[in-house]
CSV table of C-alpha atoms and ligand atoms in Angstrom, one decimal:
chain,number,residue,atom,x,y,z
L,1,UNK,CA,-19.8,-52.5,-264.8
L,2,UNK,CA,-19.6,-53.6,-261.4
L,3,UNK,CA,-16.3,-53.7,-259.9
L,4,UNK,CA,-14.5,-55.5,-256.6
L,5,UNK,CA,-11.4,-55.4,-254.2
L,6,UNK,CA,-9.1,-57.8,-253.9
L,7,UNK,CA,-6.8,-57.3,-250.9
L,8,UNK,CA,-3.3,-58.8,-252.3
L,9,UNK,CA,-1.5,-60.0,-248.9
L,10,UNK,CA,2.2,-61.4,-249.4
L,11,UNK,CA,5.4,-62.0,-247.0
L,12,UNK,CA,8.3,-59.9,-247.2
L,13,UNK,CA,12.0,-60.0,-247.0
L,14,UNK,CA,12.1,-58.8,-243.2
L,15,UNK,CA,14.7,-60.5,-241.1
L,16,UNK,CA,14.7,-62.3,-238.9
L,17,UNK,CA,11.0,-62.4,-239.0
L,18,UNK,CA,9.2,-62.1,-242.3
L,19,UNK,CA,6.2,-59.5,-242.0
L,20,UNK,CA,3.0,-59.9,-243.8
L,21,UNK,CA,2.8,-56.8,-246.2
L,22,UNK,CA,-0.7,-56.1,-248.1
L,23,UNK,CA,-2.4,-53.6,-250.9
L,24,UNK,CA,-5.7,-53.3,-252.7
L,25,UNK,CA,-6.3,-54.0,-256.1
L,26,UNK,CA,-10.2,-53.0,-257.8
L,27,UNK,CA,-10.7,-55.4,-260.5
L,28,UNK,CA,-13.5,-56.0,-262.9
L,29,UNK,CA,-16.8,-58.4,-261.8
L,30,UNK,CA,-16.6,-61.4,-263.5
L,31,UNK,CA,-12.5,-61.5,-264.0
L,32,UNK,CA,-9.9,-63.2,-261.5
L,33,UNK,CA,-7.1,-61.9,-259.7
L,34,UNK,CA,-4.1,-62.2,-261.8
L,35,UNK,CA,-0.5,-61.7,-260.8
L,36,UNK,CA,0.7,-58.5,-259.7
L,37,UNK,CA,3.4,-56.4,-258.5
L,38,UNK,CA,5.4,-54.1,-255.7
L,39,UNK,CA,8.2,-52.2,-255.3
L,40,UNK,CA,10.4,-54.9,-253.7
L,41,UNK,CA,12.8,-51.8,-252.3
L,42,UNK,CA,10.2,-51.0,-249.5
L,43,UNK,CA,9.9,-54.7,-248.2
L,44,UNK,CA,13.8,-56.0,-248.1
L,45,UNK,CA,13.0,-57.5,-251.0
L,46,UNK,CA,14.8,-56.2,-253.8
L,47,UNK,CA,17.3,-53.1,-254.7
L,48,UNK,CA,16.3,-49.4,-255.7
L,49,UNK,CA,17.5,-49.8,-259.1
L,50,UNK,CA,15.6,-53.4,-259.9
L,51,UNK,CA,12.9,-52.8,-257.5
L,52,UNK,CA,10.0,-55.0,-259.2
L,53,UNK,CA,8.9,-58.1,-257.4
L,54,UNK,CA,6.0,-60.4,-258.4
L,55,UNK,CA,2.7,-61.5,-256.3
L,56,UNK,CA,1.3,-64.9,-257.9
L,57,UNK,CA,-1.9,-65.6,-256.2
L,58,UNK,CA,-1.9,-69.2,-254.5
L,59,UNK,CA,-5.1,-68.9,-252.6
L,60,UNK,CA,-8.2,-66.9,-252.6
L,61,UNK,CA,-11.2,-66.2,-250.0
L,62,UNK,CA,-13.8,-63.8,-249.0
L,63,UNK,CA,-13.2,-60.9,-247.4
L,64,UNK,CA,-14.8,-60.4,-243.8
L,65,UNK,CA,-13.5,-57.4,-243.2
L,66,UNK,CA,-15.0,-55.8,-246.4
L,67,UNK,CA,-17.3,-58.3,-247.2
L,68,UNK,CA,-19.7,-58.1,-249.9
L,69,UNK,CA,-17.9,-59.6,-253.5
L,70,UNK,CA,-14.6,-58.4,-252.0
L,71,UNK,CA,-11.5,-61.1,-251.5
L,72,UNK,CA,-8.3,-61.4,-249.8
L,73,UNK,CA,-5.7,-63.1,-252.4
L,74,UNK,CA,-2.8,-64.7,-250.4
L,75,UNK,CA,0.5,-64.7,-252.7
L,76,UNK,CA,3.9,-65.8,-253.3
L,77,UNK,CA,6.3,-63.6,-253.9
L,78,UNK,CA,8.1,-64.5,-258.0
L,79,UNK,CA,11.5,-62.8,-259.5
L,80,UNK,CA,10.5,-60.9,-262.7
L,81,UNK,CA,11.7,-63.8,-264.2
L,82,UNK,CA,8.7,-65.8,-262.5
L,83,UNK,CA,11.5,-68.2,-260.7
L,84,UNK,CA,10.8,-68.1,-257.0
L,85,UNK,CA,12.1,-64.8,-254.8
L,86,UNK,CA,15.0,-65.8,-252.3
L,87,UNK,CA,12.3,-64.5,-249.7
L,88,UNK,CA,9.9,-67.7,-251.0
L,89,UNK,CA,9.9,-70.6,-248.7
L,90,UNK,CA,6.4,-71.7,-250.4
L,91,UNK,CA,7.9,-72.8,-253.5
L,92,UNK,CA,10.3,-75.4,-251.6
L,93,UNK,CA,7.6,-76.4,-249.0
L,94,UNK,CA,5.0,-77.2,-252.4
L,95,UNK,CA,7.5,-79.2,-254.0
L,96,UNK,CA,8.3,-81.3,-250.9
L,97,UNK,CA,4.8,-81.8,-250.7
L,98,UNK,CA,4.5,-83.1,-253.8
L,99,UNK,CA,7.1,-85.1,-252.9
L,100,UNK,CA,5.5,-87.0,-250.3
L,101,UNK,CA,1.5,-86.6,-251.8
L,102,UNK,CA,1.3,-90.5,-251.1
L,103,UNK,CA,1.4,-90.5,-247.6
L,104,UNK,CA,-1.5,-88.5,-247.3
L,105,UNK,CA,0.1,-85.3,-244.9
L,106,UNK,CA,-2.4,-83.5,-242.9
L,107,UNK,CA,-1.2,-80.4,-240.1
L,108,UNK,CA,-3.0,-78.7,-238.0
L,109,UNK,CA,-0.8,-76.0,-236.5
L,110,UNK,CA,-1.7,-73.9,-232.2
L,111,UNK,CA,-0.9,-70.5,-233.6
L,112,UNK,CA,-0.2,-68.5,-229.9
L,113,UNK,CA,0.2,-64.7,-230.0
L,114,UNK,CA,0.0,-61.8,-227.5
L,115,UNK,CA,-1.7,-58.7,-227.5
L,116,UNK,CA,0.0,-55.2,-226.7
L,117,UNK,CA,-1.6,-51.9,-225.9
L,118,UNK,CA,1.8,-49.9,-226.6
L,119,UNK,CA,4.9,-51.5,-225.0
L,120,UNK,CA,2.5,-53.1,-222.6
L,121,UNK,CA,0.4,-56.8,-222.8
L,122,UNK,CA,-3.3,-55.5,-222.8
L,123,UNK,CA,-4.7,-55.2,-219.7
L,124,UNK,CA,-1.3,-55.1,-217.9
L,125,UNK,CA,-1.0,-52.4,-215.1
L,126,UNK,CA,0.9,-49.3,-216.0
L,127,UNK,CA,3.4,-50.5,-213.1
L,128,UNK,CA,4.5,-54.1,-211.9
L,129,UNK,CA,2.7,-57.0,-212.9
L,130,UNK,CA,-0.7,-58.9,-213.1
L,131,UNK,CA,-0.9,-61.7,-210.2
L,132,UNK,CA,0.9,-64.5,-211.1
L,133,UNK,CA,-0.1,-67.1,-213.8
L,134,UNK,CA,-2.5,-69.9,-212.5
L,135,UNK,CA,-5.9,-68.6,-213.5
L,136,UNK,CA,-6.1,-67.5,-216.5
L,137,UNK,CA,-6.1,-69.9,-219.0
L,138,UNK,CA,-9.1,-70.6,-220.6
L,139,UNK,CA,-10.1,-68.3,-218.1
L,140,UNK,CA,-13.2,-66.3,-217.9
L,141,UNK,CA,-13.9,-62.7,-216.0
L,142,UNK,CA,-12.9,-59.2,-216.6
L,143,UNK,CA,-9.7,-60.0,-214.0
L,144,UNK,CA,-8.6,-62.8,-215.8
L,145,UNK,CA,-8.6,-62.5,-219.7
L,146,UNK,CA,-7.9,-59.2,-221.7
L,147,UNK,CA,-9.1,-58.5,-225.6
L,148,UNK,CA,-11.6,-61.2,-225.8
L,149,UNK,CA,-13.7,-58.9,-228.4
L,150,UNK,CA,-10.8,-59.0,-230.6
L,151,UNK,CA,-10.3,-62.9,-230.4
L,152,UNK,CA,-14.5,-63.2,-230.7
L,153,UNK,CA,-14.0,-61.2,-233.8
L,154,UNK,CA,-11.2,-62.7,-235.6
L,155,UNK,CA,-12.7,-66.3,-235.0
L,156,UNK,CA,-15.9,-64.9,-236.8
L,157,UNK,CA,-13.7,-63.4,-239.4
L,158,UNK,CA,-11.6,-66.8,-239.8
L,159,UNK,CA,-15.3,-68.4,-240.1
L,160,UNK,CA,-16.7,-66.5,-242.9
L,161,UNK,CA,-13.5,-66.2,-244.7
L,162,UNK,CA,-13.6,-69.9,-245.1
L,163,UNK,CA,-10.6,-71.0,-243.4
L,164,UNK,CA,-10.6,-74.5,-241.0
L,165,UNK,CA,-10.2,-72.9,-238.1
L,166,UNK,CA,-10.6,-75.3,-235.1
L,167,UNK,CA,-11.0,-73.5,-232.0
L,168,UNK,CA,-9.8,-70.6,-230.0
L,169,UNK,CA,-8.5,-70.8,-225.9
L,170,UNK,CA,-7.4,-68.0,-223.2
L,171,UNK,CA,-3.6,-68.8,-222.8
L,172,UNK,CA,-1.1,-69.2,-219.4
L,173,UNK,CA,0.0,-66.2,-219.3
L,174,UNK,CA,-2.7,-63.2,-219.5
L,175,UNK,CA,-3.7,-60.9,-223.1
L,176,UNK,CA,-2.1,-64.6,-224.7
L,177,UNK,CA,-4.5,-66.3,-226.7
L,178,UNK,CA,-4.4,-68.9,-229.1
L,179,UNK,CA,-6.3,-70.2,-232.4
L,180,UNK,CA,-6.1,-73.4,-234.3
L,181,UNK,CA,-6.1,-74.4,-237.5
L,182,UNK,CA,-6.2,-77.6,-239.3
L,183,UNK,CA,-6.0,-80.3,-240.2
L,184,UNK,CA,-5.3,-79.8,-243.7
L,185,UNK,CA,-2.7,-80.8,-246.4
L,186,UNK,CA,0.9,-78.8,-245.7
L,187,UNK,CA,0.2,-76.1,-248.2
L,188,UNK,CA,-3.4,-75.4,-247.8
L,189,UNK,CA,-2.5,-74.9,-244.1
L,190,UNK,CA,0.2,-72.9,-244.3
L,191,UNK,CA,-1.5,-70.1,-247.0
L,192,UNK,CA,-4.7,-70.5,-244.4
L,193,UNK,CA,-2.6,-70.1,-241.5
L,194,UNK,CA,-1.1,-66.8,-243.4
L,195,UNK,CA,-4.3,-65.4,-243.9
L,196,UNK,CA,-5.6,-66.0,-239.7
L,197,UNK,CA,-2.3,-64.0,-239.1
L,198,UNK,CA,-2.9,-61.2,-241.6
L,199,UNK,CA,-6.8,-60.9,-240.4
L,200,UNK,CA,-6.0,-60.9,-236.9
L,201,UNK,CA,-3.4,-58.2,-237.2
L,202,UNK,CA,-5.8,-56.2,-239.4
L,203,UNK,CA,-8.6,-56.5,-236.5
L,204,UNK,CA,-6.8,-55.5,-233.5
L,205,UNK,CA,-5.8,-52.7,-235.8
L,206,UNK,CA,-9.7,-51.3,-235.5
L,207,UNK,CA,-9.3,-51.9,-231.5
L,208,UNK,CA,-6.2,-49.9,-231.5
L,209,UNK,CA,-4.5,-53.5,-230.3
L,210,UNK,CA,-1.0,-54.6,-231.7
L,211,UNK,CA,-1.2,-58.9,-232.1
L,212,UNK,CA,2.9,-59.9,-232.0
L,213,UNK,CA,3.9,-63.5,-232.4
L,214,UNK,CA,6.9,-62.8,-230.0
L,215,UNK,CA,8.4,-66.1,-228.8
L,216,UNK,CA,9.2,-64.8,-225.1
L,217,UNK,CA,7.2,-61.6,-225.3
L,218,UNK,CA,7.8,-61.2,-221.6
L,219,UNK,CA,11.1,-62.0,-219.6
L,220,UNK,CA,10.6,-64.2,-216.2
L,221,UNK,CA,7.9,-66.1,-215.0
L,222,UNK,CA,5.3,-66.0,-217.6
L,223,UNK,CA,4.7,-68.3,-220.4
L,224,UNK,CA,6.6,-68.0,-223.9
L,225,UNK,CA,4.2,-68.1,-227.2
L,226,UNK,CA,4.6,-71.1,-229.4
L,227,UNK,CA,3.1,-72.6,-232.4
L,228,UNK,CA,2.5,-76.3,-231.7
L,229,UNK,CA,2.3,-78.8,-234.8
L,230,UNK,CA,0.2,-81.3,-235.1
L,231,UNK,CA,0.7,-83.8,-237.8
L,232,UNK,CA,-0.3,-86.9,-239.0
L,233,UNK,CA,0.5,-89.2,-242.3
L,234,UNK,CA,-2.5,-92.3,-243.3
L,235,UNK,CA,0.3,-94.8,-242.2
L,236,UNK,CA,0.3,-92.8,-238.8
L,237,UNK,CA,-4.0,-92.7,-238.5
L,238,UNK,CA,-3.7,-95.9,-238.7
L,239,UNK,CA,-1.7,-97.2,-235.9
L,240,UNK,CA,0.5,-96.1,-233.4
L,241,UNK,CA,3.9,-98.2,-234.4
L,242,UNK,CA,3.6,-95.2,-237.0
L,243,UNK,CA,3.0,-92.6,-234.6
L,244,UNK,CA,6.0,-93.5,-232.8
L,245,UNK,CA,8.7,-94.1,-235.4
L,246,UNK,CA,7.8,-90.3,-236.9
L,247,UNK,CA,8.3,-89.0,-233.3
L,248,UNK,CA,11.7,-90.6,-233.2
L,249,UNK,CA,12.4,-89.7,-236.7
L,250,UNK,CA,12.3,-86.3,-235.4
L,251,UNK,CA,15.0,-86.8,-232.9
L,252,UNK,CA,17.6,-87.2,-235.8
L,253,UNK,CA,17.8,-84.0,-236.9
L,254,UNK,CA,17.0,-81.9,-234.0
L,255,UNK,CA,18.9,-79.6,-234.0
L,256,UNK,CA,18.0,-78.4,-237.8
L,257,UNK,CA,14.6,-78.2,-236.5
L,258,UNK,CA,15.5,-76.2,-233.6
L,259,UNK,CA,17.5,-73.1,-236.0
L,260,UNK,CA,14.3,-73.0,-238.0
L,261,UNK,CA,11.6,-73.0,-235.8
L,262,UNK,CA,11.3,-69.1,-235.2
L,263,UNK,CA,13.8,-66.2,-233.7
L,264,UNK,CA,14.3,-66.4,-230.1
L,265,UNK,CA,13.6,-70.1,-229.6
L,266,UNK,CA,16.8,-70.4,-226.4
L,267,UNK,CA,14.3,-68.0,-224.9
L,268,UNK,CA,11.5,-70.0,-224.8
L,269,UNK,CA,12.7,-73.2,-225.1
L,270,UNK,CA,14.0,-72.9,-221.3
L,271,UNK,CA,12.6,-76.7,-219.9
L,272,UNK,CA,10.3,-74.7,-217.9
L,273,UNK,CA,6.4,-73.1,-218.7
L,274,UNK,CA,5.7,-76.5,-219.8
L,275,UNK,CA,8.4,-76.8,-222.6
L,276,UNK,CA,11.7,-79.4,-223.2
L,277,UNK,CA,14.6,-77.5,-223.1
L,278,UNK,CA,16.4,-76.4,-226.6
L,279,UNK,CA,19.2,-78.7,-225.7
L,280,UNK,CA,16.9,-81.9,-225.4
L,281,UNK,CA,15.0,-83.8,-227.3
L,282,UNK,CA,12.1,-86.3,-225.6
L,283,UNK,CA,9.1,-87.7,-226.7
L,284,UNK,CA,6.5,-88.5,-224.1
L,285,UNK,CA,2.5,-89.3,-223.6
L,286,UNK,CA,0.7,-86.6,-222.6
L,287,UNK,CA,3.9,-84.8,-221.3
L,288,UNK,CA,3.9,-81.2,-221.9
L,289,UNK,CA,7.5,-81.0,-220.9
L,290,UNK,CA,8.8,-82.7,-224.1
L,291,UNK,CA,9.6,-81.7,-227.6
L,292,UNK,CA,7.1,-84.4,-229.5
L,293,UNK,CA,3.9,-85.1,-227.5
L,294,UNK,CA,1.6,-88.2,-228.0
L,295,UNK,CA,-1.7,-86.7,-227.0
L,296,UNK,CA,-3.3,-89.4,-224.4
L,297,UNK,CA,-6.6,-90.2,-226.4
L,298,UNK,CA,-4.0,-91.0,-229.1
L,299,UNK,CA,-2.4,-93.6,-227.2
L,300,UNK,CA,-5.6,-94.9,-226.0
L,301,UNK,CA,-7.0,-94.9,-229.9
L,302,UNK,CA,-3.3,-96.5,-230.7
L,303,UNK,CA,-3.7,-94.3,-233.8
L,304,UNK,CA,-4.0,-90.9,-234.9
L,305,UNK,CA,-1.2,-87.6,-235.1
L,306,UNK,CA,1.6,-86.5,-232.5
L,307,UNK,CA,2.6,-82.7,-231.8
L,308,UNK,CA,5.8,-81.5,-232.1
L,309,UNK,CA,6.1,-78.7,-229.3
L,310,UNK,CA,9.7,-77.0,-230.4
L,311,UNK,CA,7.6,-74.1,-233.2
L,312,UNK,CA,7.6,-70.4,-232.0
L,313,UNK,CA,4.8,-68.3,-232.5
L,314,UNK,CA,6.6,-66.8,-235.4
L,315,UNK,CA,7.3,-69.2,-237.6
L,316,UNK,CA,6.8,-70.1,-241.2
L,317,UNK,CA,4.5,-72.9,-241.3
L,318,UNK,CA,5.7,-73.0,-245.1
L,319,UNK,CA,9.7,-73.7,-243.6
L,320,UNK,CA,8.0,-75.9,-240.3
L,321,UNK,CA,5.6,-78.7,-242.4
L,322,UNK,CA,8.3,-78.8,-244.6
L,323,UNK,CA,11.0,-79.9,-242.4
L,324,UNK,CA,8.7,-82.1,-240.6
L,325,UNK,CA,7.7,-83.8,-244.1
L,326,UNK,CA,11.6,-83.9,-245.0
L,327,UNK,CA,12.3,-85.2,-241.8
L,328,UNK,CA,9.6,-88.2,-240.9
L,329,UNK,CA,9.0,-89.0,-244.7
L,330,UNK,CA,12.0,-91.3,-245.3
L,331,UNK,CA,11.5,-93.0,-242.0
L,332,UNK,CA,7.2,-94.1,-242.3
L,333,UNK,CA,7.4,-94.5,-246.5
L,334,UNK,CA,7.6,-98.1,-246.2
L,335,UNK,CA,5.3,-98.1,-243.7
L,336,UNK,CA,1.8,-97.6,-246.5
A,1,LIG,P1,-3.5,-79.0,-227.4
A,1,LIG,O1,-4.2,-80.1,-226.5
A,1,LIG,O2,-2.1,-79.3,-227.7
A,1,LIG,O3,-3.8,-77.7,-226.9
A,1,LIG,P2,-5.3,-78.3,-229.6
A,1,LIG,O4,-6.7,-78.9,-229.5
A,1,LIG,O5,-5.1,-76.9,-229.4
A,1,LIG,O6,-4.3,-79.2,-228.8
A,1,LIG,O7,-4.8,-78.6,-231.1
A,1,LIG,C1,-4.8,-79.8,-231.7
A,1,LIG,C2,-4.7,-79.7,-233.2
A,1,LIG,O8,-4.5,-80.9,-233.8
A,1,LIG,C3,-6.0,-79.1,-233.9
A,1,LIG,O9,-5.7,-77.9,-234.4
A,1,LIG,C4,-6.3,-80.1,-235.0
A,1,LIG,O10,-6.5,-79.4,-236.2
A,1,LIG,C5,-5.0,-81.0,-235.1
A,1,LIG,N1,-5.3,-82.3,-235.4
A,1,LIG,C6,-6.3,-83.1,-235.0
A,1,LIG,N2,-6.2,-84.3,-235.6
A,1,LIG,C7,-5.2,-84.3,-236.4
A,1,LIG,C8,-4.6,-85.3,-237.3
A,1,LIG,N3,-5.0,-86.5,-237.5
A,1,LIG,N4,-3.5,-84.9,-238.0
A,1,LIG,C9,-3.0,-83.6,-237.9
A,1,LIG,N5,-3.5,-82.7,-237.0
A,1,LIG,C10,-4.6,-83.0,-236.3
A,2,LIG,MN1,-3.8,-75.9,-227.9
A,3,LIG,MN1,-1.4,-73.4,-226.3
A,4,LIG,MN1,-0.5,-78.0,-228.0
């Protein structure tokens, strides 16, 4: 009897950043990865003497690191009781979307990160600092980007896992890179989105790398790491009118948005290194200085999605579609 692994990957209690925690199961060919369990004690998740937490698979795909029959099983974390674990934000972000089905939600989410050689960025010198930013996004040249065999090998990893990544670009400031994925439906996103994050931890672990989704991961004159989301709804393909009146929408409740869109957003959120300050909300066309951007060949097309700016690196994309959907939902419903 042939048997496979299945590497069970889940999010944990941590605060105020939930870490992604993993373990391997073997399991028979032929049979499905059922739920499972951990000792909650070791991941903020439960106490010593009721330590048993439940992983419920909610999406499945191969393995690139392993390959061969092997999976990765992306989970939600269950009570014994199978309600959801106070750590869950997945079980509120499904139901929202549920919610809302009829508008037809699609995200596609700029996952930013940094990498760090010790309690350095990669590449940085062992005293002062690289020459100031200007050339190295989407740069090319061993002076101006650092770790692209680890970004060249987690997009090949995010390919043959399946997931709908969309591309991959040098960032502003250098060893800061960035990924996309999307456009999906909010959930299918956000579990995908999970999975990028777990594989490109796991493969700058082979390169001896450290990926962090720190929001400012350096102080002064370099550019934060954010998680841009893009979103659209059919009403909002369709025409602009619909475009607008979401970005607006999201103007109401700003400041909500603002305390859940990642630890360490005053940092980033300063007005400069092309963000809108934490205190102010704007809306603009092609501006990269304001919280909701209407990209330009969406303006020209008069239809198609807007990007809200505010997201750190390390948010939950379960806790940002969510809010986004709770947010713009009442205001384009009438609009189908
Ligand atoms: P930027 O110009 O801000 O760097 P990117 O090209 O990095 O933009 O990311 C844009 C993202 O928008 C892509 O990940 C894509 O998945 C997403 N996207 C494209 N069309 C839509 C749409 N109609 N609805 C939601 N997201 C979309
Ligand atoms: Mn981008
Ligand atoms: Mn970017
Ligand atoms: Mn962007």
């Amino acid at each position: 009897m042939s048997r496979y692994k299945a590497e069970y990957i889940w999010i944990d209690g941590t605060k105020p950043t939930h870490k992604l925690r993993s373990k391997t199961r073997i399991l028979e060919e032929g049979t499905e990865p059922q739920t499972w369990g951990f000792d909650g004690s070791s991941t903020q998740q439960a106490v010593g003497h009721a330590s048993d937490c439940v992983l419920r698979p909610v999406f499945v795909c191969p393995d690139p690191i392993r390959g061969g029959d092997d999976v990765l099983v992306m989970c939600d974390v269950l009570a014994t009781d199978m309600t959801p674990h106070g750590s869950n934000t997945r079980a509120a972000c499904a139901e929202v979307a549920e919610r809302y089905a009829s508008q037809e939600w699609w995200f596609g989410l700029e996952q930013e990160y940094t990498l760090f050689e010790g309690t350095r960025p990669l590449g940085w010198p062992d005293n002062g600092f690289p020459a100031p930013q200007g050339g190295y996004y989407c740069g090319v040249g061993a002076d101006e980007v650092f770790g692209r065999e680890v970004v060249e090998d987690h997009l090949d990893a995010c390919l043959a896992a399946g997931l709908a990544i969309a591309g991959i670009n040098a960032e502003v400031m250098p060893a800061q890179w960035e990924f996309q994925i999307g456009p999906l439906p909010p959930l299918e996103l956000s579990d995908q989105l999970w999975v990028a994050r777990w594989l490109l931890y796991r493969i700058a672990e082979d390169y001896k790398v450290s990926a962090t989704l720190y929001a400012k991961p350096v102080k002064g004159d370099w550019n934060g790491a954010g998680c841009h989301a893009n979103f659209s709804t059919a009403a909002m393909r369709e025409s602009i009118d619909a475009c607008m009146i979401a970005a607006e929408a999201l103007g109401d409740r700003h400041d909500l948005h603002i305390q859940n869109y990642g630890d360490g957003i005053e940092e980033r959120l300063t007005g400069q290194h092309e963000t809108c300050s934490y205190r102010d909300f704007k809306v603009g066309v092609s501006d990269r200085g304001a919280a909701v951007r209407v990209p330009w060949h969406v303006a020209v097309a008069k239809k198609g999605y807007i990007e809200d700016r505010r997201p750190n690196a390390n948010v939950d994309p379960y806790v940002v579609t969510r809010l986004i959907m709770e947010t713009v939902s009442s205001k384009t419903e009438s609009l189908r």
